[in-house]
Short mmCIF file of C-alpha atoms in Angstrom, two decimals:
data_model
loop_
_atom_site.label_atom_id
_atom_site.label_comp_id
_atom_site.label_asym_id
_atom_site.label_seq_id
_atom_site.Cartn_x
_atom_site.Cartn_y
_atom_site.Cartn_z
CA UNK A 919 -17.75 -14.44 -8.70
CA UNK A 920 -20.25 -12.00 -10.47
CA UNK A 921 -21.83 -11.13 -6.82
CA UNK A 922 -18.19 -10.24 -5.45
CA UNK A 923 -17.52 -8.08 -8.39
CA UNK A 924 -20.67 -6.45 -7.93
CA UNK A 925 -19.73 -5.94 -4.26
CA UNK A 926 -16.69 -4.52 -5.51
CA UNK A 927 -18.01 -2.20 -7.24
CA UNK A 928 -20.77 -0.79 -4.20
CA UNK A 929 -17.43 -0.72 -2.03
CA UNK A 930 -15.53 1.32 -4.38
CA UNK A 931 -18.46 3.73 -5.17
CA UNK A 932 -17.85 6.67 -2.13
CA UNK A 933 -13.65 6.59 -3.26
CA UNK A 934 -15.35 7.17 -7.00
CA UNK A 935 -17.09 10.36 -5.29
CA UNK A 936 -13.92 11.24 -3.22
CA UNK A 937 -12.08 11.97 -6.46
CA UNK A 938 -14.72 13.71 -8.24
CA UNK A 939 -14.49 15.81 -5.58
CA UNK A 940 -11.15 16.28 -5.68
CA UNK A 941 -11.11 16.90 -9.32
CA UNK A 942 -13.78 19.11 -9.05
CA UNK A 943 -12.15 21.21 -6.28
CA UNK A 944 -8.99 22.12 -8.22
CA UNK A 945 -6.47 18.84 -7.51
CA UNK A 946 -5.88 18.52 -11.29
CA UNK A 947 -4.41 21.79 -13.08
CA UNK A 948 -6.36 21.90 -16.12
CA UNK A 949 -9.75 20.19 -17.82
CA UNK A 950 -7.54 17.54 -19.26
CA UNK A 951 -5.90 15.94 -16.55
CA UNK A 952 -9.39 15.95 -14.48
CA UNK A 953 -11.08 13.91 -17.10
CA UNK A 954 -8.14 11.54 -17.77
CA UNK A 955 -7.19 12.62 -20.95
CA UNK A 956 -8.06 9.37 -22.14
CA UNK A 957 -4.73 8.03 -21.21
CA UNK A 958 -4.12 4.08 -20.79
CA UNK A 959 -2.56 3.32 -17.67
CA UNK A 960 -1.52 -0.55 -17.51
CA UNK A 961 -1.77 -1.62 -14.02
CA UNK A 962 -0.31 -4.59 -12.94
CA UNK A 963 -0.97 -6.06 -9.47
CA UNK A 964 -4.54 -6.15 -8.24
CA UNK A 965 -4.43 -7.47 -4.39
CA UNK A 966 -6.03 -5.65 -1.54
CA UNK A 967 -4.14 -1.97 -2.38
CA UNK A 968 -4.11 -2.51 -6.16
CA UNK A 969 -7.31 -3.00 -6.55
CA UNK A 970 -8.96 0.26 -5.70
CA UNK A 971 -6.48 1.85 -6.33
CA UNK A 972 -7.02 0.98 -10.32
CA UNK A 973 -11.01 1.19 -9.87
CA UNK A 974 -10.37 5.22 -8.60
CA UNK A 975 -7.91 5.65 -11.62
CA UNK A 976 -11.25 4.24 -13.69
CA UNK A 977 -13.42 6.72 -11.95
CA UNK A 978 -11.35 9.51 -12.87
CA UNK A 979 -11.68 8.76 -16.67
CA UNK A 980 -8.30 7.07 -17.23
CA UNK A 981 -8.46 4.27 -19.39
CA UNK A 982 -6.96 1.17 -16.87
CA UNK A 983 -5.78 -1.54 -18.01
CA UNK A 984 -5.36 -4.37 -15.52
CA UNK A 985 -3.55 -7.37 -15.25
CA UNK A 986 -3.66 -10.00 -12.26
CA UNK A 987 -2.68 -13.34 -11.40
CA UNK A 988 -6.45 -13.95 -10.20
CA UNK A 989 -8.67 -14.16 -12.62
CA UNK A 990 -11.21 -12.71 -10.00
CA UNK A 991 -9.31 -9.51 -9.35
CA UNK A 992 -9.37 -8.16 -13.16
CA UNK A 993 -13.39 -8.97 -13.31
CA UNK A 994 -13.60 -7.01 -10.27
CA UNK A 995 -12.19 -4.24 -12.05
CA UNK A 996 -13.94 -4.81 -15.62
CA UNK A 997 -16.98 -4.21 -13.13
CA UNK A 998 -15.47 -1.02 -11.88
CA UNK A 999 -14.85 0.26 -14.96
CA UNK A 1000 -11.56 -1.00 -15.96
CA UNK A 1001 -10.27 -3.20 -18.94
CA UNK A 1002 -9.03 -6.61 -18.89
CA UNK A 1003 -5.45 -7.30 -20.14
CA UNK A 1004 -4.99 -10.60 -20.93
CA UNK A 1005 -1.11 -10.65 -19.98
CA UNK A 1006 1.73 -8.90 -18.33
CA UNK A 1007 3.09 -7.73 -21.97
CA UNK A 1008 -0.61 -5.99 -22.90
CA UNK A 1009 -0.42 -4.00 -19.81
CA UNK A 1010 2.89 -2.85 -20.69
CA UNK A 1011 2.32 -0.98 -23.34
CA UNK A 1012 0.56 2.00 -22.14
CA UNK A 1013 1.70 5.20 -21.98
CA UNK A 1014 1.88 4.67 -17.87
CA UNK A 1015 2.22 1.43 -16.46
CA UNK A 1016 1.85 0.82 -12.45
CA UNK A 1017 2.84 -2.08 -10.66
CA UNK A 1018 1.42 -3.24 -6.87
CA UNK A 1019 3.27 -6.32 -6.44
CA UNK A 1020 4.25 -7.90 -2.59
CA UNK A 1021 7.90 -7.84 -2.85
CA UNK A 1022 11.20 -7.10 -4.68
CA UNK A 1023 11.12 -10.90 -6.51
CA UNK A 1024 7.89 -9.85 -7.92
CA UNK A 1025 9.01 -6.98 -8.90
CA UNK A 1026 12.27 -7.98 -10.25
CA UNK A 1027 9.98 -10.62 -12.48
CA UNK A 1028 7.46 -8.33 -13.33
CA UNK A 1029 9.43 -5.83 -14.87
CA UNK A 1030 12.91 -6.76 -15.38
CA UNK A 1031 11.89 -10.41 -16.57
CA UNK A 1032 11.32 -12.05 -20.02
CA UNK A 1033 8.09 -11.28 -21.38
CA UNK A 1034 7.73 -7.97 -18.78
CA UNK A 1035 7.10 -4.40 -18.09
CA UNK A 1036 10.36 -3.18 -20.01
CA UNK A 1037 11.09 -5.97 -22.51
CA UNK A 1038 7.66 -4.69 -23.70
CA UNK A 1039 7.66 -0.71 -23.03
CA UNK A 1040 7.09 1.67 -25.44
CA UNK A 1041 9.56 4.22 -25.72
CA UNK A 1042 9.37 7.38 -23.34
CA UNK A 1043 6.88 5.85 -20.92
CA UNK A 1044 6.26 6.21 -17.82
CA UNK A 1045 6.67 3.17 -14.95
CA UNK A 1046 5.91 3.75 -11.86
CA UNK A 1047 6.28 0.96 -9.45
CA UNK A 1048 4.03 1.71 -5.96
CA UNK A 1049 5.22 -1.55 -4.19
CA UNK A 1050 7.13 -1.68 -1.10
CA UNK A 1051 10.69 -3.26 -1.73
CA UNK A 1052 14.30 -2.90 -0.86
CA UNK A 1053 15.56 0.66 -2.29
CA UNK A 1054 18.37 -1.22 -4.08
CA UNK A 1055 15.90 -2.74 -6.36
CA UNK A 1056 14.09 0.23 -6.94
CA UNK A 1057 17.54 1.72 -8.37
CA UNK A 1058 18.37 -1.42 -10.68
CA UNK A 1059 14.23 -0.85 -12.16
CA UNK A 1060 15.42 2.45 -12.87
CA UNK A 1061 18.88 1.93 -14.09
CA UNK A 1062 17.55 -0.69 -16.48
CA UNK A 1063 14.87 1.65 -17.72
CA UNK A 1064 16.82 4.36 -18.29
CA UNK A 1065 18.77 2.32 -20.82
CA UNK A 1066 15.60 1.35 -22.75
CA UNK A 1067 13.78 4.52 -22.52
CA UNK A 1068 11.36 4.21 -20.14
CA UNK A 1069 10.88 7.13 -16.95
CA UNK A 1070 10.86 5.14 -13.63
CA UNK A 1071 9.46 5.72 -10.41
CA UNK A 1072 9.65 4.34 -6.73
CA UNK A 1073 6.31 5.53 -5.02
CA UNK A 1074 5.59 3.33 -2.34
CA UNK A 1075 2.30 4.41 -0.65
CA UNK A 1076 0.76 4.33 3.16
CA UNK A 1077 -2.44 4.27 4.21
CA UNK A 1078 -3.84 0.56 4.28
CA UNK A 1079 -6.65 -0.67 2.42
CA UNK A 1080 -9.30 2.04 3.74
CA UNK A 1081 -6.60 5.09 2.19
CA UNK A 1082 -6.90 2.91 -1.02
CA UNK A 1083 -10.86 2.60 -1.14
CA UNK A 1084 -11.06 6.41 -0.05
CA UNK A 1085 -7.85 7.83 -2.50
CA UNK A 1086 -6.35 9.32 -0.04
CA UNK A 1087 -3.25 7.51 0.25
CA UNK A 1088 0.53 9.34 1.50
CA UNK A 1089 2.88 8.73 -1.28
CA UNK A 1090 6.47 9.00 -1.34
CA UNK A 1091 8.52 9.53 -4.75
CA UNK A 1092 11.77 8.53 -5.37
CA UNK A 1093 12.92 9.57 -8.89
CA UNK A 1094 13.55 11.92 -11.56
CA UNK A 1095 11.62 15.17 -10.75
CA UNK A 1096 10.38 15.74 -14.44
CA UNK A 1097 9.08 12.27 -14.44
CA UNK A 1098 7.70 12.70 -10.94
CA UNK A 1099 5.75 15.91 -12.53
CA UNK A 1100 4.33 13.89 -15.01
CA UNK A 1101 3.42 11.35 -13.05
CA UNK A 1102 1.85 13.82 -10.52
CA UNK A 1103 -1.93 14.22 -12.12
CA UNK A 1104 -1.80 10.64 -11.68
CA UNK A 1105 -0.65 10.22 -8.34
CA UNK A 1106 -2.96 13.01 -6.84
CA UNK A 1107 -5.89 10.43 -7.70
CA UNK A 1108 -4.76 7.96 -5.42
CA UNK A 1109 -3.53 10.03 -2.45
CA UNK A 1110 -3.51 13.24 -0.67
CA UNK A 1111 -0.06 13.73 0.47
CA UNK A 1112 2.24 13.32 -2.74
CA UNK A 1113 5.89 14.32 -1.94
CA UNK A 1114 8.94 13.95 -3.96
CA UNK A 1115 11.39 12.79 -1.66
CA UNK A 1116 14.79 12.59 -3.75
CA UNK A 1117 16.64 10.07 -6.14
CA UNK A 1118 15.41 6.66 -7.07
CA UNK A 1119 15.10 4.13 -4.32
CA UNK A 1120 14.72 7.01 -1.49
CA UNK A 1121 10.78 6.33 -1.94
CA UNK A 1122 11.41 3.03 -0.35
CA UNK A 1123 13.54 4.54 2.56
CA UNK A 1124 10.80 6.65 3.46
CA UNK A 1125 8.58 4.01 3.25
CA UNK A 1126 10.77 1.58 5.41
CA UNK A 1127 10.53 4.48 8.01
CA UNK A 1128 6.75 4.34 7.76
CA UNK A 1129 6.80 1.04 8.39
CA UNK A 1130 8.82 1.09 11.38
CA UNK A 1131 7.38 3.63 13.04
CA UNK A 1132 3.57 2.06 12.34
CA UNK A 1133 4.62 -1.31 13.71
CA UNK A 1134 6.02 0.64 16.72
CA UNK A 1135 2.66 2.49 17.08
CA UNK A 1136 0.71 -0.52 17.06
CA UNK A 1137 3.39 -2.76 19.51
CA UNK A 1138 2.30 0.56 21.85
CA UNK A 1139 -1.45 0.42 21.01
CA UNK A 1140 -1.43 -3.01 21.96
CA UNK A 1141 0.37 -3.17 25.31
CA UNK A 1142 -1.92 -0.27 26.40
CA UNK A 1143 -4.57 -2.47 25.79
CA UNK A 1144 -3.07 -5.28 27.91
CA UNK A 1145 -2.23 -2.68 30.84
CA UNK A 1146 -6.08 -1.15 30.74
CA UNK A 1147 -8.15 -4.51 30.54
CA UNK A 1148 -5.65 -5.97 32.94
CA UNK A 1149 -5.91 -3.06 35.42
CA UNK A 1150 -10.23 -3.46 35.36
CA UNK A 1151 -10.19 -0.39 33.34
CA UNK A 1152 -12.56 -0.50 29.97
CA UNK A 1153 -10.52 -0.22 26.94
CA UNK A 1154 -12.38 1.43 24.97
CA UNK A 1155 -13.06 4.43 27.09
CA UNK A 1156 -9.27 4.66 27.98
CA UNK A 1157 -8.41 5.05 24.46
CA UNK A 1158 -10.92 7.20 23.08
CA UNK A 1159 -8.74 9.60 26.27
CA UNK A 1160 -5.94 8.40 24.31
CA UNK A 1161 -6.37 9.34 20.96
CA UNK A 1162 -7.91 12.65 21.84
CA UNK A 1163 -4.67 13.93 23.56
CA UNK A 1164 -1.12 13.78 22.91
CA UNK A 1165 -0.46 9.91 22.46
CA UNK A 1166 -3.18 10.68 18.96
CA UNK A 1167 -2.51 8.81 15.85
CA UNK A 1168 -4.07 7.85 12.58
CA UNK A 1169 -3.84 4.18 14.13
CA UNK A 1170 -5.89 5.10 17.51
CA UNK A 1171 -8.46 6.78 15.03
CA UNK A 1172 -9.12 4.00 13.09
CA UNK A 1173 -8.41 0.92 14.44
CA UNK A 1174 -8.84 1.15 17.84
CA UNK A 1175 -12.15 0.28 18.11
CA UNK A 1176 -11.43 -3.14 16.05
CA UNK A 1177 -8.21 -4.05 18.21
CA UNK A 1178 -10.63 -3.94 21.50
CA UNK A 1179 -13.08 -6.35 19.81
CA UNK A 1180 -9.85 -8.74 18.43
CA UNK A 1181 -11.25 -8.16 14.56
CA UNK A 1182 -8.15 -8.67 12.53
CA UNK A 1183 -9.30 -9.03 9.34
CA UNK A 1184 -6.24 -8.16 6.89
CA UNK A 1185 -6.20 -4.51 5.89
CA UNK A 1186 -2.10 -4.84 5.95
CA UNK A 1187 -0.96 -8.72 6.55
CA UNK A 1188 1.45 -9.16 9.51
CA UNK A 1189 3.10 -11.65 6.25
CA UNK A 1190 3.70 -8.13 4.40
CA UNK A 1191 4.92 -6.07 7.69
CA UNK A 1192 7.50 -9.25 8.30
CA UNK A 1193 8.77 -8.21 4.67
CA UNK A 1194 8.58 -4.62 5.44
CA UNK A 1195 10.75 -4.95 8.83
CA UNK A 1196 13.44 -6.47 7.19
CA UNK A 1197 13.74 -3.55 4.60
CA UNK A 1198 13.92 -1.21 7.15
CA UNK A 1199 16.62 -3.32 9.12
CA UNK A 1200 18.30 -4.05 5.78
CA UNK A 1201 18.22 -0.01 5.25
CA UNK A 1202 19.79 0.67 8.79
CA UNK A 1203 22.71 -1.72 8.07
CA UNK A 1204 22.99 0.15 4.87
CA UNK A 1205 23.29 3.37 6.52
CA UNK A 1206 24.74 2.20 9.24
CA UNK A 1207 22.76 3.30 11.79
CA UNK A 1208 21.60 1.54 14.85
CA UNK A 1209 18.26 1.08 15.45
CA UNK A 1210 17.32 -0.56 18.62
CA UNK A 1211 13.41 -0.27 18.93
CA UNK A 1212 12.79 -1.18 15.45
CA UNK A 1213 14.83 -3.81 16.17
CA UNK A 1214 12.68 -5.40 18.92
CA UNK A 1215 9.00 -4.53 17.22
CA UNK A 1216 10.42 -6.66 14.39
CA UNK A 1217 10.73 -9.52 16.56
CA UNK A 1218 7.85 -8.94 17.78
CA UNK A 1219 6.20 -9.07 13.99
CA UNK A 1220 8.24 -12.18 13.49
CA UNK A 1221 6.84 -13.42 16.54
CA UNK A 1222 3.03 -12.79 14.99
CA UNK A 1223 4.11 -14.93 12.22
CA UNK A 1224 5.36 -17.53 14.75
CA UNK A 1225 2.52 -17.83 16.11
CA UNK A 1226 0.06 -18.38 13.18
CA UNK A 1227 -0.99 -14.72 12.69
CA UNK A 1228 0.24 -13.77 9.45
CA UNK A 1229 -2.42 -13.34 7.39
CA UNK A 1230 -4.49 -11.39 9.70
CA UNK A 1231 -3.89 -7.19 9.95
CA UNK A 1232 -1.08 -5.75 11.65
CA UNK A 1233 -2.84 -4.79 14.27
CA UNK A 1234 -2.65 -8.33 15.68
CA UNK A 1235 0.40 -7.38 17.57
CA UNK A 1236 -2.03 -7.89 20.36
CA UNK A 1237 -2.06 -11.21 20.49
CA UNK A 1238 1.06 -11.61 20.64
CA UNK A 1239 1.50 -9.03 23.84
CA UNK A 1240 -1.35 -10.55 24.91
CA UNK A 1241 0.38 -14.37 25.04
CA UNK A 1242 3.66 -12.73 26.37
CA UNK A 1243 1.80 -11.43 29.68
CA UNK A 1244 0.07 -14.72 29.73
CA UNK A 1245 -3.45 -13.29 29.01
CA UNK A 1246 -4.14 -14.76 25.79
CA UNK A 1247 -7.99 -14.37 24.79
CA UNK A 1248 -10.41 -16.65 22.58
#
């Protein structure tokens, strides 16, 4: 365990950099907020986002205080700099409390349940919840906060694991604007692109439009891989054409390479993007709106989980095209 943390910590150490350099280059408005001001943030939810995402908060000189269901996860962060908090309750009592948790049943048990975020809150602080859940939960957290005097957020993130590690995640606020401009010095540690985007829960209908349109992009990234390799033409070359034109993407950038190889190791599990199309479909009903394509590249997600897939990246939607067109690979 001590040789992961330690790994941990050499992983994390270039997204340390990254926000000194921000900091140093004006991000932060005064000498305060670029050394942390001391301020504990409790952070709840250590997985594959949460994790550096708390270590850069640590780097910046904010006093983090984690809390995890794996043991593992807070060392890894004790190692980066953080502090251990020994439950759910001890987190909750900083100033700012964040919470990276997989879905809305977390989240409604994290911080709505007995012994969590709000039954242990001190008064006037700040929660901001960064998961990725159905907008109607993210207006019952803040409903119920309001009422016990706590500022909440909805600020969903996008970016994958690599965004976490390098802090420079997009982030999309739903909320209160004063709290969202105290939340702000905060938020510009972790990513690059922080918008407000209107009243609670609209974080998470941004982000189910994220999500919709990245599982499109890589349903499309994937059956242009299938049409290349199955016309005799290399991959590779094809899409480095590809993502230098037109048809360019943050997706063709960085994981093109990796798709042509079949190297789906989880940055973003197919598990999570199953969750994530049913928000968005959920959200369309809502609204209702018809969405036809979003529609089908959820099936097709479903389909990844069919077939065994879900805990590898999203970018497995190739496998699945792949076994559709009969050309499944080792």
């Amino acid at each position: 365990m001590r040789e992961r943390a330690c790994e941990f910590t050499v992983r994390h150490s270039s997204a340390a950099n990254a926000a000194d350099e921000r900091q140093r280059g004006g991000g932060m408005s005064d000498a305060s907020e670029r050394s942390g001001s001391g301020t504990t943030i409790g952070f709840v939810g250590l997985g594959i986002m949460g994790s550096p995402m708390a270590a850069n908060l640590a780097a910046a000189g904010y006093r983090v205080l984690g809390y995890d269901v794996s043991a593992e996860r807070v060392e890894q962060l004790v190692t980066a700099g953080g502090m251990a908090a020994p439950n759910i309750a001890a987190a909750a009592k900083a100033q700012i409390v964040i919470t990276m948790l997989p879905d809305s049943p977390q989240v409604e048990e994290v911080v709505l349940g007995p012994g969590g975020v709000l039954e242990n809150a001190v008064d006037g602080a700040l929660l901001i919840d960064m998961s990725t859940i159905r907008p109607e939960t993210s207006r019952a957290v803040a409903e119920r906060a309001a009422v016990q005097g706590v500022r909440a957020l909805d600020a969903p993130v996008s970016g994958g694991e690599k965004g976490a590690i390098d802090g420079v995640l997009s982030i999309m606020v739903g909320g209160d604007e004063a709290a969202f401009a105290a939340a702000l010095p905060v938020l510009k540690v972790l990513g690059t692109t922080v918008v407000h985007v209107g009243a609670s829960g609209a974080g998470q209908t941004v982000k189910a439009a994220n999500q919709l349109v990245v599982a499109g992009t890589y349903a499309l990234v994937a059956e242009a891989i299938v049409l290349l390799e199955a016309s005799g033409v290399d991959a590779s070359a094809g899409l480095d054409v590809l993502a230098g034109g037109l048809a360019g993407s943050r997706i063709l950038e960085l994981k093109r390479q990796s798709m042509v190889e079949r190297r789906f190791a989880p940055g973003f599990r197919i598990d999570l993007h199953h969750k994530d199309m049913g928000i968005a479909l959920a959200a369309a009903r809502e609204a209702d709106v018809a969405l036809p394509v979003t529609g089908l590249v959820a099936q097709l997600v479903a389909a990844a989980r069919g077939q065994g897939y879900g805990g590898q990246d999203h970018s497995v939607l190739l496998k699945v095209l792949e076994n559709v067109s009969g050309r499944a690979t080792t």
